Coordinates of C-alpha atoms in Angstrom, one line a residue:
Chain A
X1 CA 105.7 99.3 86.3
X2 CA 105.6 102.4 84.3
X3 CA 106.6 105.7 86.0
X4 CA 103.3 107.1 85.8
X5 CA 100.8 104.2 87.0
X6 CA 99.5 104.0 90.2
X7 CA 98.8 100.4 91.9
X8 CA 96.0 98.4 91.6
X9 CA 94.1 98.3 94.8
X10 CA 95.2 95.6 97.3
X11 CA 92.6 92.9 97.5
X12 CA 91.9 92.4 101.1
X13 CA 91.0 88.7 100.6
X14 CA 94.6 87.7 99.6
X15 CA 96.1 89.0 102.6
X16 CA 95.4 88.2 106.5
X17 CA 93.1 90.3 108.1
X18 CA 94.7 92.4 111.0
X19 CA 92.9 90.7 113.7
X20 CA 93.3 86.7 113.9
X21 CA 92.9 85.6 117.2
X22 CA 94.6 82.1 116.3
X23 CA 97.5 84.4 116.4
X24 CA 97.6 85.8 119.8
X25 CA 99.7 88.7 119.4
X26 CA 97.5 90.2 116.6
X27 CA 94.7 90.6 119.3
X28 CA 96.1 93.9 120.7
X29 CA 98.1 94.8 117.7
X30 CA 95.4 95.3 115.2
X31 CA 93.6 98.5 114.6
X32 CA 90.0 98.3 115.5
X33 CA 89.2 101.1 113.1
X34 CA 89.0 100.5 109.4
X35 CA 91.9 101.8 107.2
X36 CA 91.2 104.9 105.4
X37 CA 91.7 104.3 101.6
X38 CA 93.8 106.7 99.8
X39 CA 94.0 107.2 96.1
X40 CA 97.9 107.1 95.4
X41 CA 99.6 110.3 95.2
X42 CA 103.5 110.8 94.4
X43 CA 103.8 109.5 98.1
X44 CA 102.8 106.0 97.3
X45 CA 103.7 105.7 93.5
X46 CA 107.3 106.5 94.4
X47 CA 109.9 104.5 96.6
X48 CA 113.2 104.1 97.1
X49 CA 115.6 102.4 94.5
X50 CA 118.9 100.5 95.5
X51 CA 122.1 99.8 93.5
X52 CA 124.4 96.8 93.3
X53 CA 127.3 99.0 94.8
X54 CA 125.5 99.0 97.9
X55 CA 125.4 95.2 98.4
X56 CA 128.5 92.9 99.2
X57 CA 129.8 90.1 96.9
X58 CA 128.6 87.6 99.5
X59 CA 125.2 89.1 100.4
X60 CA 123.3 86.5 98.7
X61 CA 125.5 83.4 99.9
X62 CA 124.4 82.4 103.5
X63 CA 126.4 79.6 103.3
X64 CA 129.5 81.9 103.4
X65 CA 128.6 85.5 104.3
X66 CA 128.9 84.6 108.0
X67 CA 131.4 81.5 108.1
X68 CA 134.4 81.6 109.9
X69 CA 137.8 80.9 107.9
X70 CA 137.5 77.1 106.7
X71 CA 134.1 76.9 108.4
X72 CA 130.7 76.0 107.1
X73 CA 127.2 76.0 108.7
X74 CA 125.5 73.1 109.4
X75 CA 122.8 71.6 107.7
X76 CA 121.1 71.0 104.3
X77 CA 122.1 73.0 101.6
X78 CA 119.9 74.7 99.2
X79 CA 119.6 77.4 96.7
X80 CA 116.3 79.4 96.9
X81 CA 115.3 81.1 93.8
X82 CA 112.2 82.6 91.9
X83 CA 111.1 85.7 90.1
X84 CA 109.5 88.8 91.3
X85 CA 106.4 89.6 89.0
X86 CA 103.6 92.0 89.2
X87 CA 100.1 91.4 88.8
X88 CA 100.1 91.6 85.1
X89 CA 103.1 88.5 85.2
X90 CA 105.5 91.1 84.2
X91 CA 109.0 90.7 85.9
X92 CA 110.1 93.4 88.2
X93 CA 113.7 94.0 87.8
X94 CA 116.1 95.7 89.9
X95 CA 114.4 95.5 93.2
X96 CA 115.8 94.9 96.7
X97 CA 114.9 91.2 98.0
X98 CA 116.0 90.5 101.7
X99 CA 115.6 87.2 103.7
X100 CA 116.2 85.8 107.2
X101 CA 116.0 82.9 108.9
X102 CA 116.9 80.4 111.8
X103 CA 119.7 78.0 111.4
X104 CA 119.4 74.2 110.6
X105 CA 118.3 73.7 114.3
X106 CA 115.7 76.4 114.6
X107 CA 117.8 79.0 116.4
X108 CA 117.6 82.5 115.1
X109 CA 121.0 84.7 115.9
X110 CA 118.9 87.1 117.7
X111 CA 119.4 88.6 121.5
X112 CA 116.1 88.0 122.2
X113 CA 115.9 84.5 121.1
X114 CA 116.4 82.1 123.9
X115 CA 115.6 78.6 122.5
X116 CA 118.1 76.1 123.8
X117 CA 118.8 74.5 120.1
X118 CA 122.5 76.0 119.8
X119 CA 123.6 79.1 117.6
X120 CA 125.8 78.0 114.4
X121 CA 129.2 79.7 114.8
X122 CA 129.2 79.8 111.1
X123 CA 125.6 81.1 110.2
X124 CA 124.3 84.5 110.4
X125 CA 121.0 83.9 109.1
X126 CA 120.4 87.0 106.7
X127 CA 121.0 88.0 103.1
X128 CA 119.9 90.0 100.4
X129 CA 119.9 90.6 96.7
X130 CA 118.5 92.7 93.6
X131 CA 116.2 91.0 90.9
X132 CA 117.9 90.8 87.6
X133 CA 116.6 92.0 84.3
X134 CA 114.0 89.2 84.0
X135 CA 113.0 89.8 87.7
X136 CA 114.9 86.7 89.0
X137 CA 116.5 86.4 92.5
X138 CA 118.7 83.7 93.9
X139 CA 120.4 82.8 97.2
X140 CA 122.0 80.2 98.8
X141 CA 121.6 78.9 102.4
X142 CA 120.7 76.2 104.8
X143 CA 117.0 74.6 105.3
X144 CA 116.0 76.4 108.4
X145 CA 114.3 74.1 111.1
X146 CA 111.2 74.0 112.7
X147 CA 111.0 76.6 115.9
X148 CA 108.9 76.3 118.8
X149 CA 107.3 79.5 119.8
X150 CA 104.7 80.9 122.7
X151 CA 101.4 81.0 121.0
X152 CA 99.3 77.9 121.8
X153 CA 101.2 75.6 124.2
X154 CA 102.7 73.4 121.9
X155 CA 102.6 75.6 118.4
X156 CA 105.9 75.3 116.2
X157 CA 106.8 77.2 113.1
X158 CA 107.3 75.2 110.0
X159 CA 110.6 75.8 108.4
X160 CA 110.3 79.1 106.7
X161 CA 112.3 82.1 105.4
X162 CA 111.1 85.4 105.9
X163 CA 111.1 87.9 102.7
X164 CA 111.0 91.6 102.5
X165 CA 110.4 92.9 99.0
X166 CA 110.6 96.6 97.6
X167 CA 108.9 97.1 94.4
X168 CA 109.0 100.6 92.6
X169 CA 106.6 102.3 94.8
X170 CA 106.3 102.4 98.6
X171 CA 102.6 101.0 98.1
X172 CA 104.2 97.5 96.9
X173 CA 106.2 97.1 100.1
X174 CA 105.6 93.6 101.2
X175 CA 106.9 91.4 103.9
X176 CA 106.0 87.7 103.8
X177 CA 107.3 84.0 104.6
X178 CA 108.2 81.1 102.5
X179 CA 107.4 77.7 103.4
X180 CA 108.5 74.4 102.1
X181 CA 106.9 71.8 100.0
X182 CA 105.6 68.5 101.9
X183 CA 106.6 70.1 105.5
X184 CA 103.6 68.4 107.7
X185 CA 103.8 71.4 110.3
X186 CA 102.4 73.7 107.6
X187 CA 98.6 72.5 108.2
X188 CA 99.1 73.3 112.1
X189 CA 100.8 76.7 111.3
X190 CA 98.8 79.3 113.4
X191 CA 100.6 82.1 111.4
X192 CA 100.2 80.5 107.9
X193 CA 96.5 80.1 108.9
X194 CA 96.0 84.0 109.4
X195 CA 95.6 83.9 105.6
X196 CA 92.0 82.9 105.2
X197 CA 92.1 81.6 101.7
X198 CA 93.8 77.9 101.5
X199 CA 94.7 78.6 97.7
X200 CA 96.5 81.6 98.9
X201 CA 98.4 79.8 102.0
X202 CA 99.3 77.5 99.0
X203 CA 101.2 80.5 97.2
X204 CA 103.5 80.9 100.2
X205 CA 104.9 77.2 99.9
X206 CA 108.2 77.0 97.8
X207 CA 108.4 73.7 95.4
X208 CA 111.5 71.5 95.3
X209 CA 113.3 72.0 92.1
X210 CA 115.4 69.4 91.2
X211 CA 116.2 71.1 87.9
X212 CA 117.9 74.1 89.5
X213 CA 119.9 71.9 92.0
X214 CA 123.5 71.2 91.8
X215 CA 124.2 67.6 91.7
X216 CA 126.4 66.2 94.8
X217 CA 126.2 69.5 96.3
X218 CA 122.9 71.5 96.9
X219 CA 119.4 71.0 96.4
X220 CA 117.0 73.8 95.3
X221 CA 113.4 75.3 95.8
X222 CA 111.7 77.7 93.7
X223 CA 109.1 80.6 94.9
X224 CA 108.0 83.4 92.7
X225 CA 106.7 86.5 94.4
X226 CA 103.7 88.8 93.1
X227 CA 103.5 92.5 93.8
X228 CA 100.8 94.8 93.1
X229 CA 100.6 95.8 89.6
X230 CA 100.2 99.1 87.8
X231 CA 97.4 100.4 86.1
X232 CA 96.7 103.4 83.8
X233 CA 95.4 106.4 85.3
X234 CA 94.5 110.2 84.7
X235 CA 97.5 111.3 86.1
X236 CA 97.8 114.9 85.0
X237 CA 94.5 114.4 83.3
X238 CA 96.1 112.5 80.6
X239 CA 95.7 108.6 80.2
X240 CA 99.2 107.3 81.2
X241 CA 100.7 104.2 82.5
X242 CA 101.2 100.6 82.3
Chain B
X1 CA 103.5 78.1 88.8
X2 CA 101.3 80.9 90.3
X3 CA 97.6 80.5 88.6
X4 CA 96.1 83.5 86.9
X5 CA 92.8 84.6 88.1
X6 CA 89.9 84.7 85.4
X7 CA 91.2 87.8 83.9
X8 CA 94.4 86.6 83.7
X9 CA 96.0 88.7 86.4
X10 CA 98.2 87.0 89.0
X11 CA 97.0 87.5 93.0
X12 CA 99.5 89.4 95.0
X13 CA 101.6 87.2 97.3
X14 CA 99.9 87.1 100.7
X15 CA 101.6 88.9 103.5
X16 CA 103.0 87.5 106.5
X17 CA 104.0 89.0 109.9
X18 CA 107.7 90.1 110.2
X19 CA 107.8 88.7 113.6
X20 CA 109.9 89.4 116.5
X21 CA 113.3 88.8 114.8
X22 CA 112.8 91.1 112.1
X23 CA 115.8 92.9 112.7
X24 CA 118.2 90.0 111.9
X25 CA 117.4 90.4 107.9
X26 CA 116.9 94.3 108.0
X27 CA 118.7 95.8 111.1
X28 CA 121.2 92.9 112.1
X29 CA 123.1 95.3 114.3
X30 CA 120.1 95.6 116.4
X31 CA 119.8 91.8 116.6
X32 CA 123.2 91.7 117.8
X33 CA 125.6 90.9 115.1
X34 CA 127.6 92.6 112.2
X35 CA 127.2 91.0 108.7
X36 CA 127.1 93.6 106.1
X37 CA 129.4 96.0 105.0
X38 CA 126.6 98.6 104.3
X39 CA 123.6 98.6 106.5
X40 CA 120.9 100.0 104.5
X41 CA 118.6 102.9 105.6
X42 CA 121.0 103.9 108.6
X43 CA 121.5 107.5 107.5
X44 CA 119.0 109.8 105.4
X45 CA 121.3 112.9 104.9
X46 CA 124.8 113.7 104.1
X47 CA 126.5 116.6 104.6
X48 CA 125.7 118.0 101.4
X49 CA 121.9 117.6 101.9
X50 CA 119.8 120.7 101.6
X51 CA 117.3 121.4 104.3
X52 CA 116.4 121.8 107.8
X53 CA 117.7 119.0 109.9
X54 CA 115.0 117.6 112.3
X55 CA 114.5 114.8 114.4
X56 CA 111.4 112.6 114.3
X57 CA 110.8 110.2 117.2
X58 CA 108.0 108.4 119.1
X59 CA 106.7 105.3 120.6
X60 CA 104.2 102.5 119.5
X61 CA 101.4 101.4 122.0
X62 CA 99.4 98.4 121.6
X63 CA 95.6 98.2 122.5
X64 CA 96.3 97.5 126.1
X65 CA 98.9 100.7 126.4
X66 CA 102.0 98.4 126.5
X67 CA 105.0 99.6 124.5
X68 CA 105.5 97.8 121.2
X69 CA 109.3 97.0 121.6
X70 CA 110.1 94.8 118.6
X71 CA 108.6 96.8 115.8
X72 CA 110.5 97.9 112.6
X73 CA 109.6 101.7 111.1
X74 CA 110.8 102.4 107.7
X75 CA 110.1 106.1 106.3
X76 CA 109.8 107.6 102.9
X77 CA 109.9 111.0 101.8
X78 CA 110.5 114.3 99.8
X79 CA 113.6 116.3 99.7
X80 CA 113.5 120.0 100.7
X81 CA 112.1 120.9 97.5
X82 CA 109.2 118.3 98.0
X83 CA 110.7 116.3 95.4
X84 CA 111.0 112.5 95.4
X85 CA 114.0 110.5 94.2
X86 CA 112.1 108.5 91.6
X87 CA 111.3 108.8 88.0
X88 CA 107.4 109.2 88.6
X89 CA 108.0 112.5 90.1
X90 CA 107.7 115.0 87.3
X91 CA 107.4 118.1 89.2
X92 CA 108.9 121.1 88.1
X93 CA 111.8 122.6 89.9
X94 CA 115.0 121.5 91.7
X95 CA 115.8 118.3 93.2
X96 CA 118.2 117.4 95.9
X97 CA 120.5 114.7 94.1
X98 CA 121.9 113.8 97.4
X99 CA 118.9 112.7 99.0
X100 CA 117.1 109.5 98.8
X101 CA 114.5 110.0 101.3
X102 CA 114.3 106.3 102.8
X103 CA 115.3 105.1 106.1
X104 CA 114.5 102.2 108.6
X105 CA 115.0 101.6 112.3
X106 CA 113.8 99.4 115.1
X107 CA 112.1 100.4 118.3
X108 CA 114.3 100.5 121.2
X109 CA 114.0 96.8 122.9
X110 CA 114.3 98.9 126.5
X111 CA 112.5 102.2 125.8
X112 CA 110.3 101.3 122.8
X113 CA 111.7 104.8 121.0
X114 CA 112.1 104.7 117.4
X115 CA 113.6 107.9 115.8
X116 CA 115.0 109.4 112.4
X117 CA 117.4 112.1 112.0
X118 CA 116.3 113.4 108.5
X119 CA 115.4 116.7 107.1
X120 CA 111.9 118.4 106.7
X121 CA 110.4 117.6 103.2
X122 CA 108.8 120.4 101.2
X123 CA 105.3 120.6 100.0
X124 CA 104.5 118.1 97.5
X125 CA 102.0 118.1 94.3
X126 CA 98.8 116.2 94.9
X127 CA 96.9 114.3 92.7
X128 CA 95.4 115.7 89.6
X129 CA 92.7 118.0 90.6
X130 CA 93.8 118.3 94.0
X131 CA 95.8 120.8 95.9
X132 CA 99.5 120.3 97.3
X133 CA 100.1 118.3 99.8
X134 CA 101.5 119.6 103.2
X135 CA 105.0 118.5 104.2
X136 CA 104.6 114.7 105.6
X137 CA 106.7 111.4 105.7
X138 CA 105.4 108.2 105.0
X139 CA 105.5 105.6 107.9
X140 CA 105.5 101.7 107.4
X141 CA 105.3 99.7 110.4
X142 CA 105.9 96.0 110.7
X143 CA 106.3 93.9 113.8
X144 CA 105.2 90.7 115.6
X145 CA 101.6 90.3 115.7
X146 CA 101.0 92.9 112.6
X147 CA 99.8 90.8 109.8
X148 CA 100.0 93.2 107.1
X149 CA 102.5 96.3 107.3
X150 CA 100.7 99.4 108.5
X151 CA 100.9 102.6 106.7
X152 CA 100.5 106.1 108.1
X153 CA 101.6 109.6 107.7
X154 CA 103.8 112.0 109.9
X155 CA 102.5 115.7 109.1
X156 CA 104.4 118.4 111.4
X157 CA 102.4 120.5 114.1
X158 CA 104.1 123.8 113.0
X159 CA 102.4 123.6 109.4
X160 CA 98.9 124.3 110.2
X161 CA 98.2 126.5 107.1
X162 CA 99.5 123.6 105.1
X163 CA 98.2 121.0 106.9
X164 CA 94.5 122.8 106.5
X165 CA 94.7 122.3 102.8
X166 CA 96.2 119.1 102.8
X167 CA 93.9 116.7 100.5
X168 CA 94.7 113.6 102.5
X169 CA 94.0 115.3 106.1
X170 CA 90.9 116.5 104.6
X171 CA 89.5 113.3 104.0
X172 CA 90.0 112.3 107.9
X173 CA 86.5 113.3 108.7
X174 CA 86.8 113.3 112.6
X175 CA 89.0 116.1 113.8
X176 CA 90.3 114.1 116.8
X177 CA 91.5 111.6 114.2
X178 CA 93.2 113.9 112.2
X179 CA 95.2 115.1 115.0
X180 CA 96.7 111.6 115.4
X181 CA 98.7 112.3 112.2
X182 CA 100.3 115.4 113.3
X183 CA 103.5 115.4 115.4
X184 CA 104.3 118.0 118.1
X185 CA 107.2 119.8 117.8
X186 CA 109.6 120.8 120.5
X187 CA 113.2 122.6 120.8
X188 CA 116.2 120.1 121.6
X189 CA 119.9 121.2 121.6
X190 CA 119.1 123.9 119.1
X191 CA 117.0 121.6 116.8
X192 CA 113.5 120.6 116.2
X193 CA 112.2 117.4 117.4
X194 CA 108.9 116.2 116.4
X195 CA 107.1 113.7 118.5
X196 CA 105.0 111.2 116.7
X197 CA 103.4 108.4 119.0
X198 CA 101.4 105.9 117.3
X199 CA 98.7 104.1 119.1
X200 CA 97.7 100.7 117.1
X201 CA 94.3 100.2 118.8
X202 CA 91.9 101.9 121.1
X203 CA 91.7 105.3 122.4
X204 CA 93.5 107.7 120.1
X205 CA 94.1 105.2 117.7
X206 CA 96.2 106.3 114.7
X207 CA 94.8 106.8 111.3
X208 CA 96.1 103.8 109.1
X209 CA 95.8 103.9 105.4
X210 CA 94.9 101.5 102.5
X211 CA 97.4 103.0 99.8

């Protein structure tokens, strides 16, 4: 996005509303009062930039970034890749993408997770990378397992990977989750169903991408991310932007 | 792969909750392990950063008054001159090259407290046709149970004059609601601490912005 653009307004229909009783924790964590709409100022169109020097060489390889010497995590090895685009389908280069997930058995490496599936000693479960000049990101990991959680009596999360994405402005900040094509738990998932539009739910599902797999080694899934785009505006009383 | 809408635009990727284990990806130390050589967002300033060192801290409460102890808070702010480290900021005058202005932390699993050691930002140009904004820090909050990150602003209780002129505070119609955006200063160990509690829902609900 051009430095002088402001962002198109967020389409509330694309996102889950704050209050979604099917996901019970939202009931007491949803503001009751309407959001106050702000026209973008410098505080919203600006945001942090990150450099490759801030990342380590294995940060986007979850198969190796927490493995002990000679060890490797258990599970289905996959590459997850895609592009970060804006609303005008233009690539968003040089932005930070971070991701975290459970291990192959659905267990998170987190002090508050007491699910009895074991921790994998060779798997941390997080990574990060910067998009390249064409907006592409990629990382290698193992496919996460489903995970039970206390919502309804027998709720299980589908296999999913959490994503955190920065754009060029703080107003583009987005956290979301990626699911896997064909997973039958998807249609039962309370959290995915917080997104009201079934077509929007589908946009969170990564597709199997055999063309990007490594034969005899690693399968691949592809998933593209769309951030809010910029639009021309009358900053400083001149038409600028895009 | 993503279908365009009828005008040719791509719809934004839907948000999903960050969940209770957001720390794994964004602050792994708090999740309980060490993995990255560089933990992003830990320190806002260095020895050469200009400006007054301050601490901002607070707690987050849900609609029952209970502490939210698994939230992640990010801040974004201008430097002591009121300049952002970003090419879109073309305000005249000096900028502190040693200050990025971004930080992240988690609320404490026991006490629910979040805190940043940072510097007090300067005043910032408002939109065209608007007056200058008062010093403020943008906050973004995600957590289990929050489906789309909540944006708010922290203003400073000892900037009454600037706050009275602020173009954003002025569009908050109800004076009681405006007060939810103003942090209370106090002195601790010779420095100023600004306390900013956030109420997600109910009485004294914090103003959240659609930015």
